[in-house]
PDB file of C-alpha atoms in Angstrom:
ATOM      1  CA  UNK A 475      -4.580 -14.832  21.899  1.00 59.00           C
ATOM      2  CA  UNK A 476      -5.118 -11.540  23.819  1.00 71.00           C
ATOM      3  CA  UNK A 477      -6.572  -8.698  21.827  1.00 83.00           C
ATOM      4  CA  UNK A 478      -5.394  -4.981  21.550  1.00 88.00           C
ATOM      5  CA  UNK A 479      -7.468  -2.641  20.076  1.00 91.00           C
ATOM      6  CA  UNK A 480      -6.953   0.948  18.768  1.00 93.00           C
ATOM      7  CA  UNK A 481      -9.418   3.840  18.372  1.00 95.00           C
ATOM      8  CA  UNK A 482      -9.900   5.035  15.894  1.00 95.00           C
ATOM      9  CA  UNK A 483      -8.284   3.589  13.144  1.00 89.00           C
ATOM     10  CA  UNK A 484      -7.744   6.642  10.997  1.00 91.00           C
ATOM     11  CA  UNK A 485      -7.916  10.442  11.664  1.00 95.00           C
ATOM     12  CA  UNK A 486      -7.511  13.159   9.600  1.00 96.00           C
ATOM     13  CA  UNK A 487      -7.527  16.951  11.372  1.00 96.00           C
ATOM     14  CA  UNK A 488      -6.680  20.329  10.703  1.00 96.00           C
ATOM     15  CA  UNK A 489      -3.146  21.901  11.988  1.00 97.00           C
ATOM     16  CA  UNK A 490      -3.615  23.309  15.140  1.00 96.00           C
ATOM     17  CA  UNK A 491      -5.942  20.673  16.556  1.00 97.00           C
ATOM     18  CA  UNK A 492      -5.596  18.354  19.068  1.00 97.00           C
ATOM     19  CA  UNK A 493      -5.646  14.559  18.376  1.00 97.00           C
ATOM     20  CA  UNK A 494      -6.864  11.678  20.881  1.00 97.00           C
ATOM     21  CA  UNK A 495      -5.905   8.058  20.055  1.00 97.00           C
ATOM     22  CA  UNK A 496      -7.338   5.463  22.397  1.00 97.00           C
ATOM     23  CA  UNK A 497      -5.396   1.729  22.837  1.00 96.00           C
ATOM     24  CA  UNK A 498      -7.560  -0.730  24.695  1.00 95.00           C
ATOM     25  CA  UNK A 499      -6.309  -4.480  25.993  1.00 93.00           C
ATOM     26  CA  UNK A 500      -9.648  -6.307  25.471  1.00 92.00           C
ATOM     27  CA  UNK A 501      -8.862  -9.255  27.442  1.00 88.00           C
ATOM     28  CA  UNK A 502      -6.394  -9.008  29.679  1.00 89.00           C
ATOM     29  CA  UNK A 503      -5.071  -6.624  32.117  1.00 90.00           C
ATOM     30  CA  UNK A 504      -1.686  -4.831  31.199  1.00 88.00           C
ATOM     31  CA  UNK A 505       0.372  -2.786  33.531  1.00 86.00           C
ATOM     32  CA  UNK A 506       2.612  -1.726  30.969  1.00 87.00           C
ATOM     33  CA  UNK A 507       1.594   0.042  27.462  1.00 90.00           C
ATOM     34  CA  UNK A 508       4.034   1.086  24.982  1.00 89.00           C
ATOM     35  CA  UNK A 509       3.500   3.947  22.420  1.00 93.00           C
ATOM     36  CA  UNK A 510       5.573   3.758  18.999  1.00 90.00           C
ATOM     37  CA  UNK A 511       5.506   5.769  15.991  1.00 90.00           C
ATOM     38  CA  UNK A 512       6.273   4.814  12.520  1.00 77.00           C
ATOM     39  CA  UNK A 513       7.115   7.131   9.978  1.00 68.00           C
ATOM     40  CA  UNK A 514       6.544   6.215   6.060  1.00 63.00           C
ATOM     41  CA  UNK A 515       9.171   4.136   5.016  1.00 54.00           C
ATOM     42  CA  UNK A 516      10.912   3.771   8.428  1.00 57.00           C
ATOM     43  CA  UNK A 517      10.807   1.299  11.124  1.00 58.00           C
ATOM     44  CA  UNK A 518       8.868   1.851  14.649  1.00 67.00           C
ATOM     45  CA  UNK A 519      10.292   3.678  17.114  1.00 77.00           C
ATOM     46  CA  UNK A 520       9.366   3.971  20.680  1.00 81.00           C
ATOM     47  CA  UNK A 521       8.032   7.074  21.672  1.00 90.00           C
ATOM     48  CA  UNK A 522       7.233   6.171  25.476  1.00 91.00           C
ATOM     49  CA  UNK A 523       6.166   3.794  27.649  1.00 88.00           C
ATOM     50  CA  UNK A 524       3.065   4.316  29.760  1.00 89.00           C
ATOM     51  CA  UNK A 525       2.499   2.518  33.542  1.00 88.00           C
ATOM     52  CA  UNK A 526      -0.940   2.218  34.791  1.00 87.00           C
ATOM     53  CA  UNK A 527      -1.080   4.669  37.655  1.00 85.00           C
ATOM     54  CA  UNK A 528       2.232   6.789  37.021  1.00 87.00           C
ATOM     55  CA  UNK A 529       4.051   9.083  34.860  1.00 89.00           C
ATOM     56  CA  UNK A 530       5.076   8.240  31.203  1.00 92.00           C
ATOM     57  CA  UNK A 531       8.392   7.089  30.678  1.00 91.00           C
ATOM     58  CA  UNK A 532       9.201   9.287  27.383  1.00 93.00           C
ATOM     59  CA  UNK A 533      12.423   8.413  25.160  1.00 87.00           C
ATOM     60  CA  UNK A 534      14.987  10.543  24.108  1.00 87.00           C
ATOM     61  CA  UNK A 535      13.694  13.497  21.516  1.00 90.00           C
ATOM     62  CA  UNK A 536       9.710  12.809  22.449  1.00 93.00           C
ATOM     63  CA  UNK A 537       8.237  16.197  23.204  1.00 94.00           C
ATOM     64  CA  UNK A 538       6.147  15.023  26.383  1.00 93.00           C
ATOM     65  CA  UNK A 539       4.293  17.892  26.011  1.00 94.00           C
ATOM     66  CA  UNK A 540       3.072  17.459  22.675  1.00 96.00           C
ATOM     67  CA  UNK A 541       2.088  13.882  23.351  1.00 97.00           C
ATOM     68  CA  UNK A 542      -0.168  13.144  26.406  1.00 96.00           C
ATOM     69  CA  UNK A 543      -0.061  10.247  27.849  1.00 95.00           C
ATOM     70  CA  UNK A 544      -2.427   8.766  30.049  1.00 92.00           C
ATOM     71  CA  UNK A 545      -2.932   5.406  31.415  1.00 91.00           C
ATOM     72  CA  UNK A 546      -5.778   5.900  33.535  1.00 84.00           C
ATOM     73  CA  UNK A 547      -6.663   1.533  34.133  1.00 91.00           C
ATOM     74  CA  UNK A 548      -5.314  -1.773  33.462  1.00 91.00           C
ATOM     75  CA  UNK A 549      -7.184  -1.978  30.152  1.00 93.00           C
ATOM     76  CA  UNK A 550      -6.738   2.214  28.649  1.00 95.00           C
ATOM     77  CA  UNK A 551      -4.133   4.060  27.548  1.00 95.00           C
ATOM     78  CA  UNK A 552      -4.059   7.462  25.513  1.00 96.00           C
ATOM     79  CA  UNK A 553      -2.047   9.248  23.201  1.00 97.00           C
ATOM     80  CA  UNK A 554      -3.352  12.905  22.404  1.00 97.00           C
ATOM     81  CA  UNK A 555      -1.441  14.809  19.966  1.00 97.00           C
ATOM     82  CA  UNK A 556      -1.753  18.506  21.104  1.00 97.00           C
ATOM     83  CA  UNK A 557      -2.005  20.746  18.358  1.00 96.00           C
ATOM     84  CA  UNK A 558      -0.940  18.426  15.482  1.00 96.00           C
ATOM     85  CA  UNK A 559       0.575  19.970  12.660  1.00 96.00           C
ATOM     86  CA  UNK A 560       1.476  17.981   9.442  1.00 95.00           C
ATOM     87  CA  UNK A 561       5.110  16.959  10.854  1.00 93.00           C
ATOM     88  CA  UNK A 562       2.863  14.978  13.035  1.00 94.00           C
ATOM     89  CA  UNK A 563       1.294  12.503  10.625  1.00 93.00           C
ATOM     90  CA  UNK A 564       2.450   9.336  10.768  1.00 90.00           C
ATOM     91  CA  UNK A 565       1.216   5.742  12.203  1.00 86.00           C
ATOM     92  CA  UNK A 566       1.090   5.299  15.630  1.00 91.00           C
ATOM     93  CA  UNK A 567       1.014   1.828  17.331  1.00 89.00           C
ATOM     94  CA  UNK A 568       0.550   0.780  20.795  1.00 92.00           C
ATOM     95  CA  UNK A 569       0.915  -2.295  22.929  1.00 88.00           C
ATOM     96  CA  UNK A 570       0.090  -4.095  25.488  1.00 87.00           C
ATOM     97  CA  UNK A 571       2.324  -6.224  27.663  1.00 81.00           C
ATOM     98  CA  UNK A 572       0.139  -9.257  29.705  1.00 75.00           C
ATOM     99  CA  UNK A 573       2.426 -10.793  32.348  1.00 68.00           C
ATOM    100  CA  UNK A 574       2.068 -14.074  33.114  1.00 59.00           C
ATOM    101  CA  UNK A 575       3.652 -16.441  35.103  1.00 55.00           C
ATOM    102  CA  UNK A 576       7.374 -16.557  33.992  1.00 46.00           C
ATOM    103  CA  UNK A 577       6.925 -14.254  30.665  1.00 50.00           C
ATOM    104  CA  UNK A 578       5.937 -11.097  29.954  1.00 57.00           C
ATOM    105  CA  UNK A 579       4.068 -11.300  26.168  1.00 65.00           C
ATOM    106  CA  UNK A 580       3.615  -8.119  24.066  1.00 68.00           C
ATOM    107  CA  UNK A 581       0.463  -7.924  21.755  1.00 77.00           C
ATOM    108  CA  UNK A 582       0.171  -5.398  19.763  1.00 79.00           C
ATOM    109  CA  UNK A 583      -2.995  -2.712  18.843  1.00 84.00           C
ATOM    110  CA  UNK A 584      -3.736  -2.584  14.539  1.00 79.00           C
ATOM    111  CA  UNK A 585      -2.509   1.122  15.021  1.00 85.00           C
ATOM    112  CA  UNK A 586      -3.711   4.058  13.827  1.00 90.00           C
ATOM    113  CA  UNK A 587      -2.853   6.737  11.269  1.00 88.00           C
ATOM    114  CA  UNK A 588      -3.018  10.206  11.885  1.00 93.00           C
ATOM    115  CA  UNK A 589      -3.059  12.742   9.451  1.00 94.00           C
ATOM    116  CA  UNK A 590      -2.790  16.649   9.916  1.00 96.00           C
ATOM    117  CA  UNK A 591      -3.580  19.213   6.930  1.00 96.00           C
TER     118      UNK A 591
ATOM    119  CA  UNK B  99      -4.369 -10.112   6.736  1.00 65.00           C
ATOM    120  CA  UNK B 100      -0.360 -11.078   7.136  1.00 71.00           C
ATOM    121  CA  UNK B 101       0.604 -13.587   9.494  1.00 81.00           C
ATOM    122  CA  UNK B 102       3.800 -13.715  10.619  1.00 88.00           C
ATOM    123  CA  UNK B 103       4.854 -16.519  12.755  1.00 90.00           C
ATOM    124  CA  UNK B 104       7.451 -17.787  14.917  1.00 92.00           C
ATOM    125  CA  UNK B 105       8.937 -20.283  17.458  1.00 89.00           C
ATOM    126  CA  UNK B 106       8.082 -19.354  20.914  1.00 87.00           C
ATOM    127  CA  UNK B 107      11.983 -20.069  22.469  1.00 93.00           C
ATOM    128  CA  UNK B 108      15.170 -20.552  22.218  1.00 96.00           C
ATOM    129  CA  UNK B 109      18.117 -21.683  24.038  1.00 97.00           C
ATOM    130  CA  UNK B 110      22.025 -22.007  23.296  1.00 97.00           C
ATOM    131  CA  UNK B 111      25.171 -22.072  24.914  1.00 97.00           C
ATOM    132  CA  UNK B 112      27.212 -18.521  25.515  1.00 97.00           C
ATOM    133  CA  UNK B 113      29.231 -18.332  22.405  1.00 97.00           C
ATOM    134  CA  UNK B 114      27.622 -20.376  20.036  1.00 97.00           C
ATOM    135  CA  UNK B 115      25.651 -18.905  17.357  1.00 97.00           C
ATOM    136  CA  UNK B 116      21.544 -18.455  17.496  1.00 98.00           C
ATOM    137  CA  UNK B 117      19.397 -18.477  14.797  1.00 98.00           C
ATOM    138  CA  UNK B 118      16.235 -17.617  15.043  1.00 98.00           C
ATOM    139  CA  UNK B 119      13.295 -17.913  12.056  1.00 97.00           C
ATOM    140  CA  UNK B 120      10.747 -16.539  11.186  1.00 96.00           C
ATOM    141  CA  UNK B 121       7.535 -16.898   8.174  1.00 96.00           C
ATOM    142  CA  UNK B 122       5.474 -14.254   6.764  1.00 93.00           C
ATOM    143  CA  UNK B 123       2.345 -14.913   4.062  1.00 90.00           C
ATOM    144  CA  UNK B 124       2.124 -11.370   2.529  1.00 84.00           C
ATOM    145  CA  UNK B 125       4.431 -11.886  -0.852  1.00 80.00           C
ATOM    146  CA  UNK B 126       4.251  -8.221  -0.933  1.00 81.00           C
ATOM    147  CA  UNK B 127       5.825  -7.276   2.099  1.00 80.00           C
ATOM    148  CA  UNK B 128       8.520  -4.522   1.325  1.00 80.00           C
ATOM    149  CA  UNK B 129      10.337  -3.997   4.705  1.00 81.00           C
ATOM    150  CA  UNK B 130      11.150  -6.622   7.134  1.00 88.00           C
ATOM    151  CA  UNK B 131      12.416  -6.189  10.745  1.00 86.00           C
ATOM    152  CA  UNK B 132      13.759  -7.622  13.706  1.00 92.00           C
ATOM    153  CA  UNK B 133      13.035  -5.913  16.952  1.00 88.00           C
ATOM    154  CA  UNK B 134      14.815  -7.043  20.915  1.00 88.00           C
ATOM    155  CA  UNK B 135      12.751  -6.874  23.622  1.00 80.00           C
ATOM    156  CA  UNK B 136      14.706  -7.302  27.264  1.00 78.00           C
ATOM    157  CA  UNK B 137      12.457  -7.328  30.296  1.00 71.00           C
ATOM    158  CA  UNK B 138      10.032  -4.694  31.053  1.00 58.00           C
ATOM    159  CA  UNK B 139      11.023  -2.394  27.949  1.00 63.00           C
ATOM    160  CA  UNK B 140       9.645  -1.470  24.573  1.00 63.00           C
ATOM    161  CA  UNK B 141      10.756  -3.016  21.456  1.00 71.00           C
ATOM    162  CA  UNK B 142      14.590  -1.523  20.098  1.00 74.00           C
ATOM    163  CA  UNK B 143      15.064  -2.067  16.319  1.00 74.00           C
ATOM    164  CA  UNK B 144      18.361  -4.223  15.743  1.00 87.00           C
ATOM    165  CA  UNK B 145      18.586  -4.402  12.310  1.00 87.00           C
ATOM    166  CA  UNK B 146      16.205  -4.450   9.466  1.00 83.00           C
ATOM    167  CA  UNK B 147      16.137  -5.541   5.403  1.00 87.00           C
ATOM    168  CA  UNK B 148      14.510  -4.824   2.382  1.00 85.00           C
ATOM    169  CA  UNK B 149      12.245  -7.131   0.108  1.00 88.00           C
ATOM    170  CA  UNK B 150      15.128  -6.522  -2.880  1.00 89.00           C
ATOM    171  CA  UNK B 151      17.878  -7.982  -0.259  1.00 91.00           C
ATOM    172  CA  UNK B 152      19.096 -11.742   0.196  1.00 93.00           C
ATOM    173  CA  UNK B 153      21.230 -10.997   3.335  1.00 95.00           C
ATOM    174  CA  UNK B 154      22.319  -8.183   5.523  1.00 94.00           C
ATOM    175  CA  UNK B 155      24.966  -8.160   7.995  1.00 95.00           C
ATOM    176  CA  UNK B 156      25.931  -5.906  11.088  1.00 91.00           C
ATOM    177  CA  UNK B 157      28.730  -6.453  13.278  1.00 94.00           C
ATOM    178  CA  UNK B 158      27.333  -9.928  15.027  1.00 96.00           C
ATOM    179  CA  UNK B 159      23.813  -9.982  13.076  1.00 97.00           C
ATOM    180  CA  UNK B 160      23.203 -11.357  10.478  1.00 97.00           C
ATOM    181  CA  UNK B 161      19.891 -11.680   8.238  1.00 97.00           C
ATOM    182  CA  UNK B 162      19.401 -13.964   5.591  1.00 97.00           C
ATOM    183  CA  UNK B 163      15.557 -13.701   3.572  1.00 96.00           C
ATOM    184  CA  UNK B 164      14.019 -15.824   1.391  1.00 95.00           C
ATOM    185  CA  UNK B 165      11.614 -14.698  -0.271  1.00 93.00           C
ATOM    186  CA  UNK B 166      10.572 -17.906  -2.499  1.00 93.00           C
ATOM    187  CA  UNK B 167       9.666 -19.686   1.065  1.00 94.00           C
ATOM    188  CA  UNK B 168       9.002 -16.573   2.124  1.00 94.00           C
ATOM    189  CA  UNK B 169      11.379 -16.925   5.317  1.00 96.00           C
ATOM    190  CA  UNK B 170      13.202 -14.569   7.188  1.00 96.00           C
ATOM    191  CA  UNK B 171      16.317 -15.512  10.045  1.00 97.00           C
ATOM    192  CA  UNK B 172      18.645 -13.804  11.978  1.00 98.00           C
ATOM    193  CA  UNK B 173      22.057 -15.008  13.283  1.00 98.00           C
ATOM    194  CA  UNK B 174      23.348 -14.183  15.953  1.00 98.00           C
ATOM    195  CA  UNK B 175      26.845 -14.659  15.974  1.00 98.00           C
ATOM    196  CA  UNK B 176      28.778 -15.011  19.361  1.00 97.00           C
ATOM    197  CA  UNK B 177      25.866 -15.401  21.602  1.00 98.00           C
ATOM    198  CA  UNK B 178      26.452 -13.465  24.924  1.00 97.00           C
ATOM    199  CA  UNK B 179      24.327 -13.649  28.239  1.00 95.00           C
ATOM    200  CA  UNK B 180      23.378 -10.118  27.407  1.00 94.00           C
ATOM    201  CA  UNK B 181      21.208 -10.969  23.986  1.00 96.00           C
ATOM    202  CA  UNK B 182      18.770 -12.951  26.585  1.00 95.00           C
ATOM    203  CA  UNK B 183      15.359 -11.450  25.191  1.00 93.00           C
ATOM    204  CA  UNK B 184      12.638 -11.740  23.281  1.00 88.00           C
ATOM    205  CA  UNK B 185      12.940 -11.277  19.382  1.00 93.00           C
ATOM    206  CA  UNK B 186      10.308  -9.774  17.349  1.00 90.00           C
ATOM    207  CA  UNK B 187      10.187 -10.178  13.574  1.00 93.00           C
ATOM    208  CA  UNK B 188       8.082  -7.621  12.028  1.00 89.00           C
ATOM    209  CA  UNK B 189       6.842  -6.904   8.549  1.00 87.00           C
ATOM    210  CA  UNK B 190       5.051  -4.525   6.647  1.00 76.00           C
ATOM    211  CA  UNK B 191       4.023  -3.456   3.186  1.00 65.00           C
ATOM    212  CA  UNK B 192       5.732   0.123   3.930  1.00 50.00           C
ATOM    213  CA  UNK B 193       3.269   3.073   5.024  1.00 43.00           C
ATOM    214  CA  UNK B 194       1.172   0.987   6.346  1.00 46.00           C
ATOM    215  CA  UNK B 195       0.260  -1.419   9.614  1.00 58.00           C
ATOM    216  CA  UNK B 196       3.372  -2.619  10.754  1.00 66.00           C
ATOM    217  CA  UNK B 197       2.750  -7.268  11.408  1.00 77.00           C
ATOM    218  CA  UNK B 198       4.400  -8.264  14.311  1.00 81.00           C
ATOM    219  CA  UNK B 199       5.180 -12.322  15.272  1.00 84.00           C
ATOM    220  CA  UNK B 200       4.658 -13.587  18.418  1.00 79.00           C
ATOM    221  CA  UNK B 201       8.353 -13.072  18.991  1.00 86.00           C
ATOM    222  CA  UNK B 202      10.915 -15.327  20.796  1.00 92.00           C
ATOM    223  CA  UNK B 203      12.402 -15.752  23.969  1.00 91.00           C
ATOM    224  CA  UNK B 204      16.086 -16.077  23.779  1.00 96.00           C
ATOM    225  CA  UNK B 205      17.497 -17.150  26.623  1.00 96.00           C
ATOM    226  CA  UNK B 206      21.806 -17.650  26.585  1.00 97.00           C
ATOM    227  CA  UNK B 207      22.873 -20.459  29.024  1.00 96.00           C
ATOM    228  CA  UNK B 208      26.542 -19.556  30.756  1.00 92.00           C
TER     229      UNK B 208
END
């Protein structure tokens, strides 16, 4: 099946600093990339969803200012965390949806966890 | 790694019940989800249970694990046109990478 992949895997950083989290479709084009956070303990939750080409679609109570988003092709999509602090660390998983004919499929990146000192 | 798999579709008749199953191969999976997807947007949590849990129900959902066969389901009570979507079952071992299934497409016939 199609491949998502998330860079890097793990990040540890000092408060103040900012954060850039790469997701990548390896195979397949995706017009549409989702960003979703997970904090310990708790289920994912959407943060925003990103379209190749336009502005970021944040959800309620996402600072869009604090997290960048930028879909800049069909295949790349980033998440920077502007000056983390430690309220920021959590796990942060993206996706990827690949359309095809009459179904949209979502694959999902291994995710990556972020943590701020 | 986990693998959590299930079947790609669904269809039922409006107000009949849907179930909707799902397997998972990590025994020690703690938290287990199920996520809606409708067209074009991000995954919505609709309910969720915990590894100590046989069944949980909300209002028209209901989710029923075994953990022997290692097996999770949820009901869906009532089916309307509006629950067409896809259904994600997730799991995961708590702080850590979150497995998704392939999901499946629900689709409610009037």
């Amino acid at each position: 099946g199609a491949v998502v992949s998330q860079h890097p895997s793990r990040v540890i950083c000092k408060s103040g600093t900012s954060v850039k989290i790469e997701c990548r479709s390896l195979d397949f084009q995706a017009t549409t990339m989702f960003w979703y956070r997970q904090f310990p303990k708790q289920s994912l939750m959407l943060m925003a969803t990103s379209n190749e080409g336009s502005k970021a679609t944040y959800e309620q109570g996402v600072e869009k200012d604090k997290f960048l988003i930028n879909h800049a092709s069909l295949t790349l999509s980033t998440l920077t965390v502007t000056s983390a602090h430690p309220e920021d660390s959590s796990f942060y998983i993206c996706s990827a949806l690949a359309s095809g004919g009459t179904t949209d499929t979502q694959y999902f990146g291994p995710g990556t966890r972020l943590t701020v000192l | 790694g986990e693998d959590v798999e299930q079947s790609l579709f669904l269809s039922v008749r409006e107000g009949d019940s849907s179930v909707i199953n799902c397997t998972y191969t990590d025994s020690s999976s703690t938290y287990l989800y199920w996520y809606k997807q409708e067209p074009g947007a991000g995954l919505q949590l609709l309910t969720y249970i915990f590894s100590n849990m046989d069944m949980k129900q909300d209002q028209r959902l209901t989710v029923l694990l075994n953990k022997k066969d290692k097996h999770l389901s949820l009901r869906i009570a009532d089916t309307q046109t509006g629950d067409s979507a896809i259904y994600f079952c997730a799991v995961s071992g708590g702080y850590q990478k979150v497995t998704f299934g392939t999901g499946t497409k629900l689709q409610v016939i009037p």
